Amino acid sequence: MKFLATTALAAVMATGAFAQDITIRLAHLNPEDPFGSHSGAMSAVFKSLVESNSNGRIEVQLFPNGQLGKDNEVIEQVRSGLVETTISSSGGMAQHYPLVGVFDIPFAFPNIGVASKVIDTDSAFGQTFVADLEAKTGLEVLGLLDSGGFFAFTDSVRPIASVEDMDGLKIRTMTLPTHEAMISSLGGQPTPLPWAEVYTALQTGVADGQMNPVPIIAFAKFDEVQKYLSITNHLITPYIWTMNADFLASLSEEDQYLVKWAADVATDAGRAMSRVIEASDKGLPALAAKMEVNVVTPEEQAKFAEAAQPAVRTLIAEKYGAEGTAMLDAMMASIEEEKTDF
């Protein structure tokens, strides 16, 4: 049974100093502060639970803020066994498992409740997705959750209230062909860049804007280099927590259970922290104090979807073939199924 995220977060400060027999190095892209980002919360909770419940036999070393390299590079380190585990974005994972691009159908998810149910290792689609990713990469998936909520656009040129406002804007994307296809279909110029380069690219004008969930925009301090925030709610993409499969298999059965249980609780904590940031003055209110915020109307959202959905669907079919189409269909079916519960 999953534990309440608030209980898990309360345990963050409980870990004492022990002598370690096993070391788990956990890397992620985001700030270490457990109250500042979902992966910060996840890693802090995981460290606390694993160390305290192993009586110190297992040490968890945290490497936040991309300390060990770019997202795709750290995933390769985990695959090769140089690092035990990482929490990564879909952009980083795409270079190892391209079918993560099926999440990039604009406006596929009607609300965050449906998204949270579908983007989860316990969902029917989550199990299909995870099994395929594990089979193709050799990695073990410990957690699957949204990257912080629905995506919004920021830019330094003008508010984005309609598809026409996208014309000519250089929008940073993850290194995902689906993201690039979406921006192109809307009249923008996709500018794929790794996460570590985004702030400087926005600051120097290499990119006019970018797209991310509000919690990520907030902790990345994009309000310092962007003037406009346009609430479009056009995408939700996953963060994927993976571990080296051989390392996990080398642990005792008891320790394997502990690692998986702690990751499950920590994933819940990360999902909850995203919602807390969204709802608190750390999220949209903080950004609105420095940026000009506009909300795209449902009528204009429909026009965005009409322009972008066919382009992304076509790319998935052409680039990933029947396998990509089948994975996309499975995700859409899961969304429709979960919508019946709301």
Short mmCIF file of C-alpha atoms in Angstrom, two decimals:
data_model
loop_
_atom_site.label_atom_id
_atom_site.label_comp_id
_atom_site.label_asym_id
_atom_site.label_seq_id
_atom_site.Cartn_x
_atom_site.Cartn_y
_atom_site.Cartn_z
CA MET A 1 0.00 0.00 0.00
CA LYS A 2 1.25 3.47 -0.85
CA PHE A 3 1.90 5.85 2.06
CA LEU A 4 0.79 9.46 2.21
CA ALA A 5 3.32 11.80 0.64
CA THR A 6 3.14 14.17 3.59
CA THR A 7 4.20 11.40 5.95
CA ALA A 8 7.08 10.53 3.67
CA LEU A 9 8.24 14.15 3.49
CA ALA A 10 8.17 14.38 7.26
CA ALA A 11 10.70 11.55 7.34
CA VAL A 12 13.27 13.44 5.29
CA MET A 13 15.05 14.82 8.33
CA ALA A 14 14.95 11.52 10.22
CA THR A 15 17.94 9.81 8.61
CA GLY A 16 20.90 9.47 10.94
CA ALA A 17 24.57 8.72 10.34
CA PHE A 18 25.35 5.03 9.82
CA ALA A 19 28.12 2.82 8.47
CA GLN A 20 27.26 1.82 4.91
CA ASP A 21 27.70 -1.51 3.11
CA ILE A 22 25.90 -0.58 -0.13
CA THR A 23 25.88 2.76 -1.96
CA ILE A 24 23.14 3.95 -4.33
CA ARG A 25 23.97 7.05 -6.36
CA LEU A 26 20.79 8.88 -7.43
CA ALA A 27 21.05 11.63 -10.07
CA HIS A 28 18.42 14.06 -11.31
CA LEU A 29 18.20 17.39 -13.15
CA ASN A 30 16.41 19.54 -10.64
CA PRO A 31 17.10 21.42 -7.36
CA GLU A 32 17.89 19.40 -4.24
CA ASP A 33 15.31 21.22 -2.09
CA PRO A 34 12.51 18.68 -1.43
CA PHE A 35 10.01 21.54 -1.27
CA GLY A 36 11.25 23.12 -4.50
CA SER A 37 10.84 20.38 -7.11
CA HIS A 38 9.18 17.00 -7.47
CA SER A 39 12.45 15.15 -8.10
CA GLY A 40 13.98 16.95 -5.12
CA ALA A 41 11.13 15.57 -3.00
CA MET A 42 11.44 12.11 -4.53
CA SER A 43 15.17 11.82 -3.96
CA ALA A 44 15.00 13.15 -0.39
CA VAL A 45 12.21 10.78 0.58
CA PHE A 46 13.92 7.82 -1.09
CA LYS A 47 17.18 8.54 0.71
CA SER A 48 15.46 8.86 4.08
CA LEU A 49 13.41 5.69 3.76
CA VAL A 50 16.16 3.49 2.34
CA GLU A 51 18.82 4.57 4.83
CA SER A 52 16.60 4.47 7.91
CA ASN A 53 14.88 1.18 7.04
CA SER A 54 18.16 -0.55 6.20
CA ASN A 55 19.64 0.57 9.53
CA GLY A 56 22.33 2.35 7.58
CA ARG A 57 23.50 -0.64 5.54
CA ILE A 58 22.52 1.24 2.38
CA GLU A 59 23.69 4.79 1.73
CA VAL A 60 21.94 6.94 -0.88
CA GLN A 61 24.12 9.67 -2.39
CA LEU A 62 22.23 12.45 -4.18
CA PHE A 63 23.45 14.27 -7.28
CA PRO A 64 20.88 16.98 -8.14
CA ASN A 65 21.05 19.83 -10.67
CA GLY A 66 22.54 17.71 -13.45
CA GLN A 67 25.84 17.34 -11.59
CA LEU A 68 26.70 14.10 -13.40
CA GLY A 69 25.94 15.34 -16.91
CA LYS A 70 23.12 15.84 -19.36
CA ASP A 71 19.96 13.79 -18.93
CA ASN A 72 20.64 11.30 -21.73
CA GLU A 73 24.27 10.95 -20.60
CA VAL A 74 23.26 10.01 -17.06
CA ILE A 75 20.80 7.44 -18.38
CA GLU A 76 23.70 5.89 -20.29
CA GLN A 77 25.74 5.90 -17.07
CA VAL A 78 22.92 3.98 -15.37
CA ARG A 79 22.69 1.51 -18.26
CA SER A 80 26.43 0.87 -18.05
CA GLY A 81 26.45 0.59 -14.25
CA LEU A 82 28.53 3.70 -13.51
CA VAL A 83 25.54 5.19 -11.66
CA GLU A 84 22.85 3.14 -9.95
CA THR A 85 19.72 5.21 -10.59
CA THR A 86 18.36 8.42 -12.14
CA ILE A 87 15.11 10.39 -12.43
CA SER A 88 14.97 11.70 -15.99
CA SER A 89 12.80 13.68 -18.37
CA SER A 90 11.13 12.28 -21.47
CA GLY A 91 13.60 14.28 -23.55
CA GLY A 92 16.54 12.46 -22.06
CA MET A 93 14.80 9.09 -22.22
CA ALA A 94 13.83 9.60 -25.88
CA GLN A 95 17.40 9.04 -26.98
CA HIS A 96 17.30 5.60 -25.36
CA TYR A 97 13.61 4.78 -25.80
CA PRO A 98 12.02 6.84 -28.62
CA LEU A 99 8.46 5.57 -28.02
CA VAL A 100 8.22 7.96 -25.05
CA GLY A 101 7.14 10.36 -27.79
CA VAL A 102 3.61 8.91 -27.73
CA PHE A 103 2.87 11.20 -24.77
CA ASP A 104 3.28 14.24 -27.00
CA ILE A 105 -0.18 14.37 -28.57
CA PRO A 106 -1.33 17.91 -27.69
CA PHE A 107 -4.41 18.18 -25.48
CA ALA A 108 -4.69 14.40 -25.09
CA PHE A 109 -5.26 14.59 -21.33
CA PRO A 110 -8.43 16.37 -20.18
CA ASN A 111 -7.26 17.06 -16.62
CA ILE A 112 -4.50 16.30 -14.13
CA GLY A 113 -6.56 13.57 -12.44
CA VAL A 114 -6.72 11.48 -15.61
CA ALA A 115 -3.06 12.17 -16.34
CA SER A 116 -2.02 11.01 -12.86
CA LYS A 117 -3.91 7.75 -13.31
CA VAL A 118 -2.53 7.00 -16.77
CA ILE A 119 1.07 8.09 -16.08
CA ASP A 120 1.61 5.58 -13.29
CA THR A 121 3.25 2.17 -13.10
CA ASP A 122 0.01 0.75 -11.65
CA SER A 123 -2.15 1.70 -14.64
CA ALA A 124 -2.84 -0.70 -17.49
CA PHE A 125 -1.04 1.57 -19.93
CA GLY A 126 1.76 2.25 -17.45
CA GLN A 127 2.44 -1.48 -17.19
CA THR A 128 2.50 -1.85 -20.99
CA PHE A 129 4.77 1.15 -21.39
CA VAL A 130 7.15 0.10 -18.60
CA ALA A 131 7.43 -3.49 -19.82
CA ASP A 132 8.37 -2.31 -23.31
CA LEU A 133 10.86 0.28 -22.04
CA GLU A 134 12.53 -2.26 -19.77
CA ALA A 135 12.74 -4.85 -22.55
CA LYS A 136 14.34 -2.39 -24.98
CA THR A 137 16.74 -0.60 -22.61
CA GLY A 138 17.62 -3.21 -20.01
CA LEU A 139 16.74 -0.70 -17.28
CA GLU A 140 14.44 -1.28 -14.31
CA VAL A 141 11.67 1.31 -13.92
CA LEU A 142 11.12 2.38 -10.31
CA GLY A 143 8.60 5.15 -10.90
CA LEU A 144 6.54 6.97 -13.50
CA LEU A 145 4.88 10.35 -12.96
CA ASP A 146 4.09 13.58 -14.76
CA SER A 147 6.87 16.13 -15.13
CA GLY A 148 5.08 18.73 -13.01
CA GLY A 149 1.68 19.28 -14.58
CA PHE A 150 0.43 20.74 -17.83
CA PHE A 151 2.87 22.62 -20.06
CA ALA A 152 2.67 26.37 -20.59
CA PHE A 153 4.63 28.58 -22.96
CA THR A 154 6.97 31.37 -21.88
CA ASP A 155 8.64 33.81 -24.25
CA SER A 156 10.24 37.24 -24.44
CA VAL A 157 8.53 38.53 -27.61
CA ARG A 158 4.73 38.64 -27.11
CA PRO A 159 1.85 36.90 -25.34
CA ILE A 160 0.72 33.68 -27.03
CA ALA A 161 -3.06 33.85 -27.16
CA SER A 162 -3.63 32.20 -30.53
CA VAL A 163 -1.91 29.95 -33.05
CA GLU A 164 -1.00 33.05 -35.06
CA ASP A 165 1.05 34.36 -32.13
CA MET A 166 3.40 31.37 -32.51
CA ASP A 167 4.52 32.53 -35.95
CA GLY A 168 8.31 32.68 -36.17
CA LEU A 169 8.98 32.24 -32.44
CA LYS A 170 12.11 30.24 -31.65
CA ILE A 171 10.81 27.81 -29.02
CA ARG A 172 13.22 25.58 -27.13
CA THR A 173 12.10 21.97 -27.14
CA MET A 174 13.45 18.80 -25.62
CA THR A 175 15.35 16.69 -28.13
CA LEU A 176 12.10 15.01 -29.09
CA PRO A 177 11.02 14.84 -32.77
CA THR A 178 7.39 14.98 -31.62
CA HIS A 179 7.97 18.29 -29.83
CA GLU A 180 9.73 19.68 -32.86
CA ALA A 181 6.86 18.58 -35.13
CA MET A 182 4.32 20.22 -32.83
CA ILE A 183 6.11 23.58 -32.75
CA SER A 184 6.62 23.53 -36.53
CA SER A 185 2.93 22.76 -37.11
CA LEU A 186 2.03 25.85 -35.08
CA GLY A 187 4.31 28.11 -37.11
CA GLY A 188 7.14 28.31 -34.60
CA GLN A 189 10.80 27.44 -35.04
CA PRO A 190 11.74 24.45 -32.83
CA THR A 191 15.07 24.89 -31.08
CA PRO A 192 16.06 21.58 -29.46
CA LEU A 193 18.47 22.08 -26.56
CA PRO A 194 19.51 20.05 -23.50
CA TRP A 195 18.14 21.26 -20.19
CA ALA A 196 21.46 22.61 -18.93
CA GLU A 197 21.59 25.13 -21.79
CA VAL A 198 18.02 26.47 -21.63
CA TYR A 199 18.41 29.41 -19.24
CA THR A 200 21.40 30.83 -21.12
CA ALA A 201 19.67 30.29 -24.47
CA LEU A 202 16.66 32.30 -23.27
CA GLN A 203 18.90 34.95 -21.74
CA THR A 204 20.95 35.45 -24.91
CA GLY A 205 18.12 35.15 -27.43
CA VAL A 206 19.24 31.85 -28.93
CA ALA A 207 15.66 30.87 -28.11
CA ASP A 208 12.71 33.26 -27.76
CA GLY A 209 10.80 30.95 -25.48
CA GLN A 210 10.25 27.48 -24.11
CA MET A 211 7.50 25.21 -22.77
CA ASN A 212 7.32 23.50 -19.40
CA PRO A 213 4.99 22.98 -16.44
CA VAL A 214 4.59 25.89 -14.01
CA PRO A 215 6.64 24.26 -11.19
CA ILE A 216 9.60 23.80 -13.54
CA ILE A 217 9.30 27.35 -14.90
CA ALA A 218 9.32 28.58 -11.29
CA PHE A 219 12.32 26.67 -9.95
CA ALA A 220 14.30 27.26 -13.16
CA LYS A 221 13.78 31.02 -12.60
CA PHE A 222 12.70 31.60 -16.18
CA ASP A 223 10.83 34.67 -14.96
CA GLU A 224 14.26 36.32 -14.86
CA VAL A 225 14.73 35.96 -18.63
CA GLN A 226 11.16 35.74 -19.99
CA LYS A 227 8.43 38.38 -20.03
CA TYR A 228 5.31 36.45 -21.01
CA LEU A 229 3.67 33.32 -19.58
CA SER A 230 0.86 31.82 -21.65
CA ILE A 231 -1.25 29.11 -20.00
CA THR A 232 -2.05 26.70 -22.82
CA ASN A 233 -2.18 23.35 -20.94
CA HIS A 234 -1.16 21.62 -24.16
CA LEU A 235 1.04 18.75 -22.97
CA ILE A 236 1.85 16.47 -20.07
CA THR A 237 5.02 14.39 -20.34
CA PRO A 238 6.47 11.81 -17.95
CA TYR A 239 9.47 11.78 -15.68
CA ILE A 240 10.85 8.24 -15.58
CA TRP A 241 12.81 6.86 -12.64
CA THR A 242 15.14 4.03 -13.69
CA MET A 243 17.74 1.84 -12.01
CA ASN A 244 20.48 -0.40 -13.31
CA ALA A 245 18.82 -3.82 -13.51
CA ASP A 246 21.95 -5.79 -12.63
CA PHE A 247 22.54 -3.68 -9.55
CA LEU A 248 18.97 -4.18 -8.36
CA ALA A 249 19.21 -7.93 -8.99
CA SER A 250 22.44 -8.07 -6.97
CA LEU A 251 20.62 -6.93 -3.83
CA SER A 252 19.06 -9.37 -1.41
CA GLU A 253 15.36 -10.01 -1.79
CA GLU A 254 14.74 -7.93 1.32
CA ASP A 255 16.74 -4.99 -0.02
CA GLN A 256 15.08 -5.20 -3.43
CA TYR A 257 11.72 -4.91 -1.73
CA LEU A 258 12.95 -1.96 0.33
CA VAL A 259 14.26 -0.10 -2.73
CA LYS A 260 11.06 -0.63 -4.73
CA TRP A 261 8.81 0.28 -1.79
CA ALA A 262 10.81 3.43 -1.02
CA ALA A 263 10.71 4.45 -4.69
CA ASP A 264 6.94 3.90 -4.77
CA VAL A 265 6.41 6.13 -1.72
CA ALA A 266 8.87 8.71 -3.06
CA THR A 267 7.08 8.84 -6.42
CA ASP A 268 3.83 9.64 -4.63
CA ALA A 269 5.68 12.38 -2.73
CA GLY A 270 7.00 13.84 -5.99
CA ARG A 271 3.56 13.83 -7.59
CA ALA A 272 2.09 15.51 -4.51
CA MET A 273 4.85 18.12 -4.38
CA SER A 274 4.10 19.20 -7.96
CA ARG A 275 0.49 19.79 -6.97
CA VAL A 276 1.58 21.70 -3.84
CA ILE A 277 3.88 23.98 -5.84
CA GLU A 278 1.14 24.59 -8.42
CA ALA A 279 -1.34 25.53 -5.71
CA SER A 280 0.99 27.61 -3.54
CA ASP A 281 2.65 31.00 -3.83
CA LYS A 282 5.76 29.20 -5.12
CA GLY A 283 3.98 28.52 -8.40
CA LEU A 284 1.82 30.73 -10.57
CA PRO A 285 1.45 33.64 -8.09
CA ALA A 286 5.22 34.00 -7.85
CA LEU A 287 5.57 34.00 -11.64
CA ALA A 288 2.65 36.41 -12.08
CA ALA A 289 4.42 38.92 -9.86
CA LYS A 290 7.17 39.23 -12.47
CA MET A 291 5.62 38.08 -15.74
CA GLU A 292 2.62 39.02 -17.86
CA VAL A 293 0.26 36.02 -17.64
CA ASN A 294 -2.55 35.16 -20.04
CA VAL A 295 -4.81 32.11 -20.23
CA VAL A 296 -5.57 30.70 -23.68
CA THR A 297 -9.32 30.27 -24.17
CA PRO A 298 -10.90 26.86 -24.84
CA GLU A 299 -11.80 28.05 -28.35
CA GLU A 300 -8.18 28.87 -29.12
CA GLN A 301 -6.99 25.64 -27.46
CA ALA A 302 -9.16 23.77 -29.98
CA LYS A 303 -7.40 25.59 -32.81
CA PHE A 304 -4.00 24.68 -31.35
CA ALA A 305 -5.10 21.04 -31.17
CA GLU A 306 -6.48 21.09 -34.71
CA ALA A 307 -3.17 22.39 -36.05
CA ALA A 308 -0.79 20.24 -34.00
CA GLN A 309 -2.41 16.85 -33.37
CA PRO A 310 -2.30 15.60 -36.99
CA ALA A 311 1.38 16.55 -37.33
CA VAL A 312 2.38 14.64 -34.19
CA ARG A 313 0.25 11.61 -35.08
CA THR A 314 1.76 11.51 -38.57
CA LEU A 315 5.29 11.72 -37.22
CA ILE A 316 4.69 8.88 -34.75
CA ALA A 317 3.29 6.69 -37.53
CA GLU A 318 6.12 7.51 -39.95
CA LYS A 319 9.01 7.41 -37.49
CA TYR A 320 7.95 4.58 -35.19
CA GLY A 321 5.71 2.54 -37.48
CA ALA A 322 3.05 0.12 -36.34
CA GLU A 323 4.73 -0.24 -32.95
CA GLY A 324 4.47 3.50 -32.28
CA THR A 325 0.87 3.64 -33.47
CA ALA A 326 -0.06 0.70 -31.24
CA MET A 327 1.55 2.33 -28.19
CA LEU A 328 -0.21 5.61 -28.95
CA ASP A 329 -3.56 3.84 -29.36
CA ALA A 330 -3.03 2.06 -26.04
CA MET A 331 -2.39 5.37 -24.30
CA MET A 332 -5.44 7.04 -25.84
CA ALA A 333 -7.62 4.06 -24.88
CA SER A 334 -6.34 4.30 -21.30
CA ILE A 335 -7.17 8.02 -21.24
CA GLU A 336 -10.72 7.32 -22.43
CA GLU A 337 -11.13 4.60 -19.83
CA GLU A 338 -9.94 6.81 -16.99
CA LYS A 339 -12.18 9.69 -18.12
CA THR A 340 -15.23 7.59 -17.25
CA ASP A 341 -14.26 7.85 -13.56
CA PHE A 342 -14.55 11.65 -13.56
#
